[in-house]
CSV table of N, CA and C in Angstrom, one decimal:
chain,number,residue,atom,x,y,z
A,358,UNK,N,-23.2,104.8,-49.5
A,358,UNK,CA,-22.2,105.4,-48.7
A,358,UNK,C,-20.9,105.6,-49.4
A,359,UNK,N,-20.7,104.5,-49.8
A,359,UNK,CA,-19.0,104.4,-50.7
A,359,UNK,C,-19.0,105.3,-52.2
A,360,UNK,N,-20.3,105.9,-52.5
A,360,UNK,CA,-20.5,106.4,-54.0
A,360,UNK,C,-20.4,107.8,-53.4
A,361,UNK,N,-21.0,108.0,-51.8
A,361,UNK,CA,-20.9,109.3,-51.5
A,361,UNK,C,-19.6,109.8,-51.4
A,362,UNK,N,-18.3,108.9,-50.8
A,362,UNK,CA,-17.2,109.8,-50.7
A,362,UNK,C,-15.9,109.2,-51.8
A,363,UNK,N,-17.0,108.4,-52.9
A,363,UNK,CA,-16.3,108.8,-54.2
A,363,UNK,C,-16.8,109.9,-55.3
A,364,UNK,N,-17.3,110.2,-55.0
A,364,UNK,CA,-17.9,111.8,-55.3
A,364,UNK,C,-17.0,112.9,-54.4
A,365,UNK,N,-16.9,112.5,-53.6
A,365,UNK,CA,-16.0,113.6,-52.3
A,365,UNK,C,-14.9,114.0,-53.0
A,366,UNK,N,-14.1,112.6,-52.9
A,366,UNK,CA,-12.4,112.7,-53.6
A,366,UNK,C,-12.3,113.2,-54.9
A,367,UNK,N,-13.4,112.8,-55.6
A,367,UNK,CA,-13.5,113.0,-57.2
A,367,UNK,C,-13.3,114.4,-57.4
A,368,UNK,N,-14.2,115.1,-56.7
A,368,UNK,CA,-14.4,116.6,-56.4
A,368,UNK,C,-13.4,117.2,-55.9
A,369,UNK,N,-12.7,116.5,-55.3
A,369,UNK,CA,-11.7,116.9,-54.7
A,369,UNK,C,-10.3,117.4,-55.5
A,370,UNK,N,-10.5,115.6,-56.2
A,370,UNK,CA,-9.3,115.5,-57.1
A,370,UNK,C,-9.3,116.7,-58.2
A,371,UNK,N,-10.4,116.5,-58.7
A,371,UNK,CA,-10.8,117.9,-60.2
A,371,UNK,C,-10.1,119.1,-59.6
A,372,UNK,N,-10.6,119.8,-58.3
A,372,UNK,CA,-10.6,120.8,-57.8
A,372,UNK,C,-8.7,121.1,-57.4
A,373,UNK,N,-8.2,120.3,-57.3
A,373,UNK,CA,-6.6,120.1,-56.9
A,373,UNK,C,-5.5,120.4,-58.5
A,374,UNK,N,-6.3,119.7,-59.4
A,374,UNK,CA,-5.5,118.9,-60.1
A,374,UNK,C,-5.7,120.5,-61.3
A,375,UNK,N,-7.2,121.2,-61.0
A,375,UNK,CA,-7.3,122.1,-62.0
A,375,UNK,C,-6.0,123.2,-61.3
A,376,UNK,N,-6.2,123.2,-60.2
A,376,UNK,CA,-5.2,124.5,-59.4
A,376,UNK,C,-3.6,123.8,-60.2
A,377,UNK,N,-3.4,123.2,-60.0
A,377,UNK,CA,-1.9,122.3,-60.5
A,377,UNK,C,-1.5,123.1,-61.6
A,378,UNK,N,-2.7,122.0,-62.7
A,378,UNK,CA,-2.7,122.7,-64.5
A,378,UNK,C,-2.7,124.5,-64.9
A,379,UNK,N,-3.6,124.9,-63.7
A,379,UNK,CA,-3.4,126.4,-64.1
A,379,UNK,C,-2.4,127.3,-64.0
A,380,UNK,N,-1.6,126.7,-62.4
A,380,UNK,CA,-0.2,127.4,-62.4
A,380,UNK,C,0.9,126.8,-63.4
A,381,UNK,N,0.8,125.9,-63.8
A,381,UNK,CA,1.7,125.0,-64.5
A,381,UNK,C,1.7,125.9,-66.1
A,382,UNK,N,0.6,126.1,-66.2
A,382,UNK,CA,0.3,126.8,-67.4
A,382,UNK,C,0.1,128.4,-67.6
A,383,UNK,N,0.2,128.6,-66.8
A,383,UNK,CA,0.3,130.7,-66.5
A,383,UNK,C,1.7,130.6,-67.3
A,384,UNK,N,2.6,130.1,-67.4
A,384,UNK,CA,3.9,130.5,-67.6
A,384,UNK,C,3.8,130.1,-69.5
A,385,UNK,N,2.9,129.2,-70.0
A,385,UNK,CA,2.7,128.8,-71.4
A,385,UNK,C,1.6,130.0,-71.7
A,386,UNK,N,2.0,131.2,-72.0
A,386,UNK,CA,0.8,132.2,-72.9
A,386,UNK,C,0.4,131.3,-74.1
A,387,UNK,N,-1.5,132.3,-74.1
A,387,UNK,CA,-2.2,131.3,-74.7
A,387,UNK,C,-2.7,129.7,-75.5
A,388,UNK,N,-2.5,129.3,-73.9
A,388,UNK,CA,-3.0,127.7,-73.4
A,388,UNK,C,-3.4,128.1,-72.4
A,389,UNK,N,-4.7,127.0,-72.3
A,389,UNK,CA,-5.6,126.8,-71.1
A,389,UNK,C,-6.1,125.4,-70.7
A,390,UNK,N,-5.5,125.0,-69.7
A,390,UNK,CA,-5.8,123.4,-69.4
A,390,UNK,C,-7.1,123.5,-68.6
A,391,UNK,N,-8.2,122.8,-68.4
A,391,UNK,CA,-9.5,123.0,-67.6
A,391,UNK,C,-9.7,121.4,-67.3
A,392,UNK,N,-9.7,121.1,-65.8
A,392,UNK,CA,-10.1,119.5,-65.8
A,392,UNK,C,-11.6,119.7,-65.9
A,393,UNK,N,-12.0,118.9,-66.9
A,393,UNK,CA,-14.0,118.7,-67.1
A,393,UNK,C,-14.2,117.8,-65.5
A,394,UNK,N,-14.2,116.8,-65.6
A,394,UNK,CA,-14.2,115.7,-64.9
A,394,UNK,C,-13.3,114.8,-64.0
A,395,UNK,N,-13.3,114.0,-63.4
A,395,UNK,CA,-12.3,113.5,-62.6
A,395,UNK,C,-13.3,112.6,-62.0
A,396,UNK,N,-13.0,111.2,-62.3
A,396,UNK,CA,-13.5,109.9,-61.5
A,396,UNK,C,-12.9,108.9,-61.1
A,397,UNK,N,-13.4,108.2,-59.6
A,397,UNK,CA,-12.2,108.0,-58.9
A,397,UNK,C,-12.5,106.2,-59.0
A,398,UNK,N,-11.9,105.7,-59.0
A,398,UNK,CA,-12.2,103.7,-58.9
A,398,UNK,C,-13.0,103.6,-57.3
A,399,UNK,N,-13.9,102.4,-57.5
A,399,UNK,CA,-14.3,102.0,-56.1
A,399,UNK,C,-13.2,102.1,-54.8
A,400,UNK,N,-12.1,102.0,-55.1
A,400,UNK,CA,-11.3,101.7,-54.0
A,400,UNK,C,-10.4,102.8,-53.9
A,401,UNK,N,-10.5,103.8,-54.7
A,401,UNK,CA,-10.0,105.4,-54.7
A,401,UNK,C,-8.5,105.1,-55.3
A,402,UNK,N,-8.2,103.9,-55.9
A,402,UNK,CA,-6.5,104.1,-56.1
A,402,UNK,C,-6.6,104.3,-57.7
A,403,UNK,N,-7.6,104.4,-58.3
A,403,UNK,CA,-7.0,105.3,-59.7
A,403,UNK,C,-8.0,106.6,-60.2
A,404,UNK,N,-7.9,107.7,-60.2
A,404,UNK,CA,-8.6,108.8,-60.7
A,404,UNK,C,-8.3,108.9,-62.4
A,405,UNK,N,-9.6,108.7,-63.0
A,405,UNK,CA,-9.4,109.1,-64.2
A,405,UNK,C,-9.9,110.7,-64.4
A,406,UNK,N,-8.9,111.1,-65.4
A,406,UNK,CA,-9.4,113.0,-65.3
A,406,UNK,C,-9.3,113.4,-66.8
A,407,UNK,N,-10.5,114.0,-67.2
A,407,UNK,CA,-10.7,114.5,-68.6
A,407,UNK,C,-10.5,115.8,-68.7
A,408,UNK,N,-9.4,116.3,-69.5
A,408,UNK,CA,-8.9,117.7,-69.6
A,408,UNK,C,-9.2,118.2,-71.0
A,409,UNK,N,-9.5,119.4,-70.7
A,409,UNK,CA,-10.3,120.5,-72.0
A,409,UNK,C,-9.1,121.1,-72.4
A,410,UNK,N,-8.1,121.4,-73.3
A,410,UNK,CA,-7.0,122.3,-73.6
A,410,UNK,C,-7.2,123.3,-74.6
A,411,UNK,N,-7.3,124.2,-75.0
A,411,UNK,CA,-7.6,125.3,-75.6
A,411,UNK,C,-6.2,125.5,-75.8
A,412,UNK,N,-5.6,126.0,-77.2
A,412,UNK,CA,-6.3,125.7,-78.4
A,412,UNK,C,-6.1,124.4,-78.7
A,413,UNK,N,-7.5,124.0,-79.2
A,413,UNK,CA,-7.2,122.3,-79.1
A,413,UNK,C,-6.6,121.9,-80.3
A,414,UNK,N,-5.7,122.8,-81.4
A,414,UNK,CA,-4.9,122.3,-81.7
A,414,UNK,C,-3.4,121.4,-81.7
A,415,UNK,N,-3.2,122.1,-80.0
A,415,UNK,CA,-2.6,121.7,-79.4
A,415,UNK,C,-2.1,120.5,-78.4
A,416,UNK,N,-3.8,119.9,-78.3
A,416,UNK,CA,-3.8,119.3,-77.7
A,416,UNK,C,-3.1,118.1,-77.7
A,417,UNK,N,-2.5,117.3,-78.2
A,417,UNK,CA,-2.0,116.4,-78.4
A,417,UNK,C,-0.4,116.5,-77.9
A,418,UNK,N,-0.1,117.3,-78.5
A,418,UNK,CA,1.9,118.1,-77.4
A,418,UNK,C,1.4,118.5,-76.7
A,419,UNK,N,0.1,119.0,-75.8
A,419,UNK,CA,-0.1,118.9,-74.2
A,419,UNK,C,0.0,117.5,-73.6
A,420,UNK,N,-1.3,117.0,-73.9
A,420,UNK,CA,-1.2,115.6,-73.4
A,420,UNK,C,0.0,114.9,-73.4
A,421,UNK,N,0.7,115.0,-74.3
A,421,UNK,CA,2.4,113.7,-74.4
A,421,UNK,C,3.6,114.4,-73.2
A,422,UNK,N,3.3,115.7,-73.5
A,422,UNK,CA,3.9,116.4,-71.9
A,422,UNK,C,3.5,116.4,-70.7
A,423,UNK,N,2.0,116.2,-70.6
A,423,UNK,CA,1.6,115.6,-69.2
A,423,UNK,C,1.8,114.4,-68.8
A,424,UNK,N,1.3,113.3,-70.2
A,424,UNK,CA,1.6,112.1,-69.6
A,424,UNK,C,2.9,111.6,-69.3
A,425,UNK,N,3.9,112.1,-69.7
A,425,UNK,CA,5.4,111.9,-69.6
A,425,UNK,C,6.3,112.5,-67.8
A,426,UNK,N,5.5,113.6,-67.4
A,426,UNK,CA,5.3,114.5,-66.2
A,426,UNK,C,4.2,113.9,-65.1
A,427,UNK,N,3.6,112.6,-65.2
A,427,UNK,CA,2.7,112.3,-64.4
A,427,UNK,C,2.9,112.2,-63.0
A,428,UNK,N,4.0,112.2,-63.2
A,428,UNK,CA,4.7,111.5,-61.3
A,428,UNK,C,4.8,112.9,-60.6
A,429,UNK,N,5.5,113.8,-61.5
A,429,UNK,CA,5.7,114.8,-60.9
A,429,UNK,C,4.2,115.3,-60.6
A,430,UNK,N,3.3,115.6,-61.2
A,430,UNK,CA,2.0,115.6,-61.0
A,430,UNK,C,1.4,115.5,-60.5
A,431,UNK,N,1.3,114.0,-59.6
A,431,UNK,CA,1.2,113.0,-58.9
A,431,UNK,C,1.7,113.2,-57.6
A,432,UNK,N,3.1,113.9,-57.4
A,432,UNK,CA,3.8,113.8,-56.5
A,432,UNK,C,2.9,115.4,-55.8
A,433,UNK,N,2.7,116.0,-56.6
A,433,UNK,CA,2.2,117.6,-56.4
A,433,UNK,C,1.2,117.4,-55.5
A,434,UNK,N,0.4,116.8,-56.5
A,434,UNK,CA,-1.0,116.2,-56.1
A,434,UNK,C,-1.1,115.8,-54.2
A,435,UNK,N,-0.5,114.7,-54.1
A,435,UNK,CA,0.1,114.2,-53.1
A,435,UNK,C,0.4,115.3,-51.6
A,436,UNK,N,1.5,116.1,-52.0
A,436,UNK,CA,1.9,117.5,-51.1
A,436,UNK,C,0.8,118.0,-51.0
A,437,UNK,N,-0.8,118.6,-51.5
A,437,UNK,CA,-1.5,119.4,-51.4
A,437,UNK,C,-3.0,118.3,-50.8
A,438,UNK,N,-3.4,117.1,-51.0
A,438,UNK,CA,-3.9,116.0,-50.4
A,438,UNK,C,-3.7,115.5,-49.3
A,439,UNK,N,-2.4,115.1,-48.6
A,439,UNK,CA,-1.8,114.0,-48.0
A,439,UNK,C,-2.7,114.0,-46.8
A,440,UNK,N,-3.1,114.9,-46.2
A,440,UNK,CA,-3.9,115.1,-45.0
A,440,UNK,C,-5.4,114.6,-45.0
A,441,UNK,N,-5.8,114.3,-46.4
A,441,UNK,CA,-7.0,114.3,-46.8
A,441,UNK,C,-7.8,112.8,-46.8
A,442,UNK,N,-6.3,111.9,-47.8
A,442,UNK,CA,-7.1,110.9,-48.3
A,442,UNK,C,-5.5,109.9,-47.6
A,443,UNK,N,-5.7,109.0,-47.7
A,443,UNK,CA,-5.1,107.7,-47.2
A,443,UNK,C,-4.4,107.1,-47.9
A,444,UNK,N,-4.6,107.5,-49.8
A,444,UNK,CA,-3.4,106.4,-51.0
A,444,UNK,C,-3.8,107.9,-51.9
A,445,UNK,N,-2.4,108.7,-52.3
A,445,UNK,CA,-2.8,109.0,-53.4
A,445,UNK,C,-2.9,108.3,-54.8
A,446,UNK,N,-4.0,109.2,-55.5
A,446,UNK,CA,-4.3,107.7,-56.3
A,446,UNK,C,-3.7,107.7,-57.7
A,447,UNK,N,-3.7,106.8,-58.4
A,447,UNK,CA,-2.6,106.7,-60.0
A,447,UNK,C,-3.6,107.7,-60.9
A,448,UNK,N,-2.5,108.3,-62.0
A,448,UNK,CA,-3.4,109.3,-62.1
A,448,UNK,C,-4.0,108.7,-63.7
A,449,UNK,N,-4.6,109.0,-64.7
A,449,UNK,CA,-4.6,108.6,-66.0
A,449,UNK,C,-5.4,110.0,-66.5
A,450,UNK,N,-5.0,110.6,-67.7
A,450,UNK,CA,-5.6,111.8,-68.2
A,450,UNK,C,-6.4,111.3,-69.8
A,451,UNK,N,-7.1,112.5,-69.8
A,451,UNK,CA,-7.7,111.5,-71.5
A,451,UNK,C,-8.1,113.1,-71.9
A,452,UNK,N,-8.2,113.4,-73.3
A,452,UNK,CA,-8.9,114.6,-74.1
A,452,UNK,C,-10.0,114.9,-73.8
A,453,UNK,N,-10.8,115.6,-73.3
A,453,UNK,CA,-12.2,115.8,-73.3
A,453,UNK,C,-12.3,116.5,-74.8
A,454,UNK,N,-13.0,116.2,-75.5
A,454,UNK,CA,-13.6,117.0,-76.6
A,454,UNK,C,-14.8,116.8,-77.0
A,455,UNK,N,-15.6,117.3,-76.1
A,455,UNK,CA,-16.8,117.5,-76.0
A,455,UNK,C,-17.2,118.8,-76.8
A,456,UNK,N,-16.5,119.5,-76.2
A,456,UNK,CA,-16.1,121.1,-77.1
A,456,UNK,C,-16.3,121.1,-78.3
A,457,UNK,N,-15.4,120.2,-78.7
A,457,UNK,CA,-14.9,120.1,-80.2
A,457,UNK,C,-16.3,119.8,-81.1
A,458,UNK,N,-16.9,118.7,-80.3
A,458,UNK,CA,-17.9,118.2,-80.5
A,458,UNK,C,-19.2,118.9,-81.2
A,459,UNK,N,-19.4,119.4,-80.1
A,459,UNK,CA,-20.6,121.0,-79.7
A,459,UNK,C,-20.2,121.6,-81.2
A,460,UNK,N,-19.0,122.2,-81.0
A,460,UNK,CA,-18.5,123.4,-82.2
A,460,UNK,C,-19.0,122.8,-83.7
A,461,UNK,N,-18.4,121.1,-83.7
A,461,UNK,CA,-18.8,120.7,-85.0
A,461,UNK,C,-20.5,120.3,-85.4
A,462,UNK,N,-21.0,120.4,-84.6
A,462,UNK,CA,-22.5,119.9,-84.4
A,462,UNK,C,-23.3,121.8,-84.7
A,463,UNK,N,-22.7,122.7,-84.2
A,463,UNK,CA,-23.1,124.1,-84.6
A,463,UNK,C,-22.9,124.3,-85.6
A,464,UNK,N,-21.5,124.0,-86.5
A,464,UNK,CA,-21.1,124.4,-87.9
A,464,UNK,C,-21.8,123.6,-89.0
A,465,UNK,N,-22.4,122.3,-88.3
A,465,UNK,CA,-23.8,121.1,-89.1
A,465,UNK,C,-24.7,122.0,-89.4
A,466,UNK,N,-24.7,122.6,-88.3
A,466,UNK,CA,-26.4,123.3,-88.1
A,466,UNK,C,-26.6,124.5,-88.9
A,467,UNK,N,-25.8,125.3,-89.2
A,467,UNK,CA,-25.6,126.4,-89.7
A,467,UNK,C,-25.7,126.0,-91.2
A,468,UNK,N,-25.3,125.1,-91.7
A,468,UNK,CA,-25.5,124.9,-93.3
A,468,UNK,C,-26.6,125.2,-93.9
């Protein structure tokens, strides 16, 4: 039961948090923030969320401007939730480079 509606918020959270990063980043031409993932703690008060940035050169001056912007983030989050869930939850972001992964494992292959 408890795995079911942390799956719920998780889904939730991804689905909120991608809406956020996209308008946040319409205004930055060519960058693309994509949340992969989003998993929530047993007790819903911390969502971890893995974000894909295109071009992932960049990625690193995205992430230090998000994590520095969390609250405000957080606070967003919050305004478009509040009705939903009971605590909004602390947020923590990490690189997904899965991508990156893939790409280097194709350029193996190709040799």
């Amino acid at each position: 039961m408890q795995e079911t509606r942390q799956n719920r918020i998780a889904r939730l959270l991804q689905k909120e948090l991608a809406e956020i990063f996209q308008s946040q980043t319409r205004m930055m031409h060519g960058v693309m923030v994509s949340v992969t993932r989003a998993k929530v703690s047993p007790d819903l008060s911390i969502c971890t969320a893995y974000l894909s940035i295109f071009p992932s050169n960049r990625a690193e001056e995205l992430m230090e401007n998000i994590n520095e912007n969390v609250k405000s983030i957080r606070y967003e989050l919050g305004t478009r939730i509040r009705n939903q869930v009971r605590i909004i939850p602390e947020l923590r972001f990490f690189i997904d480079d899965s991508l990156d992964y893939i790409e280097h494992i194709d350029e193996l292959l190709k040799k």
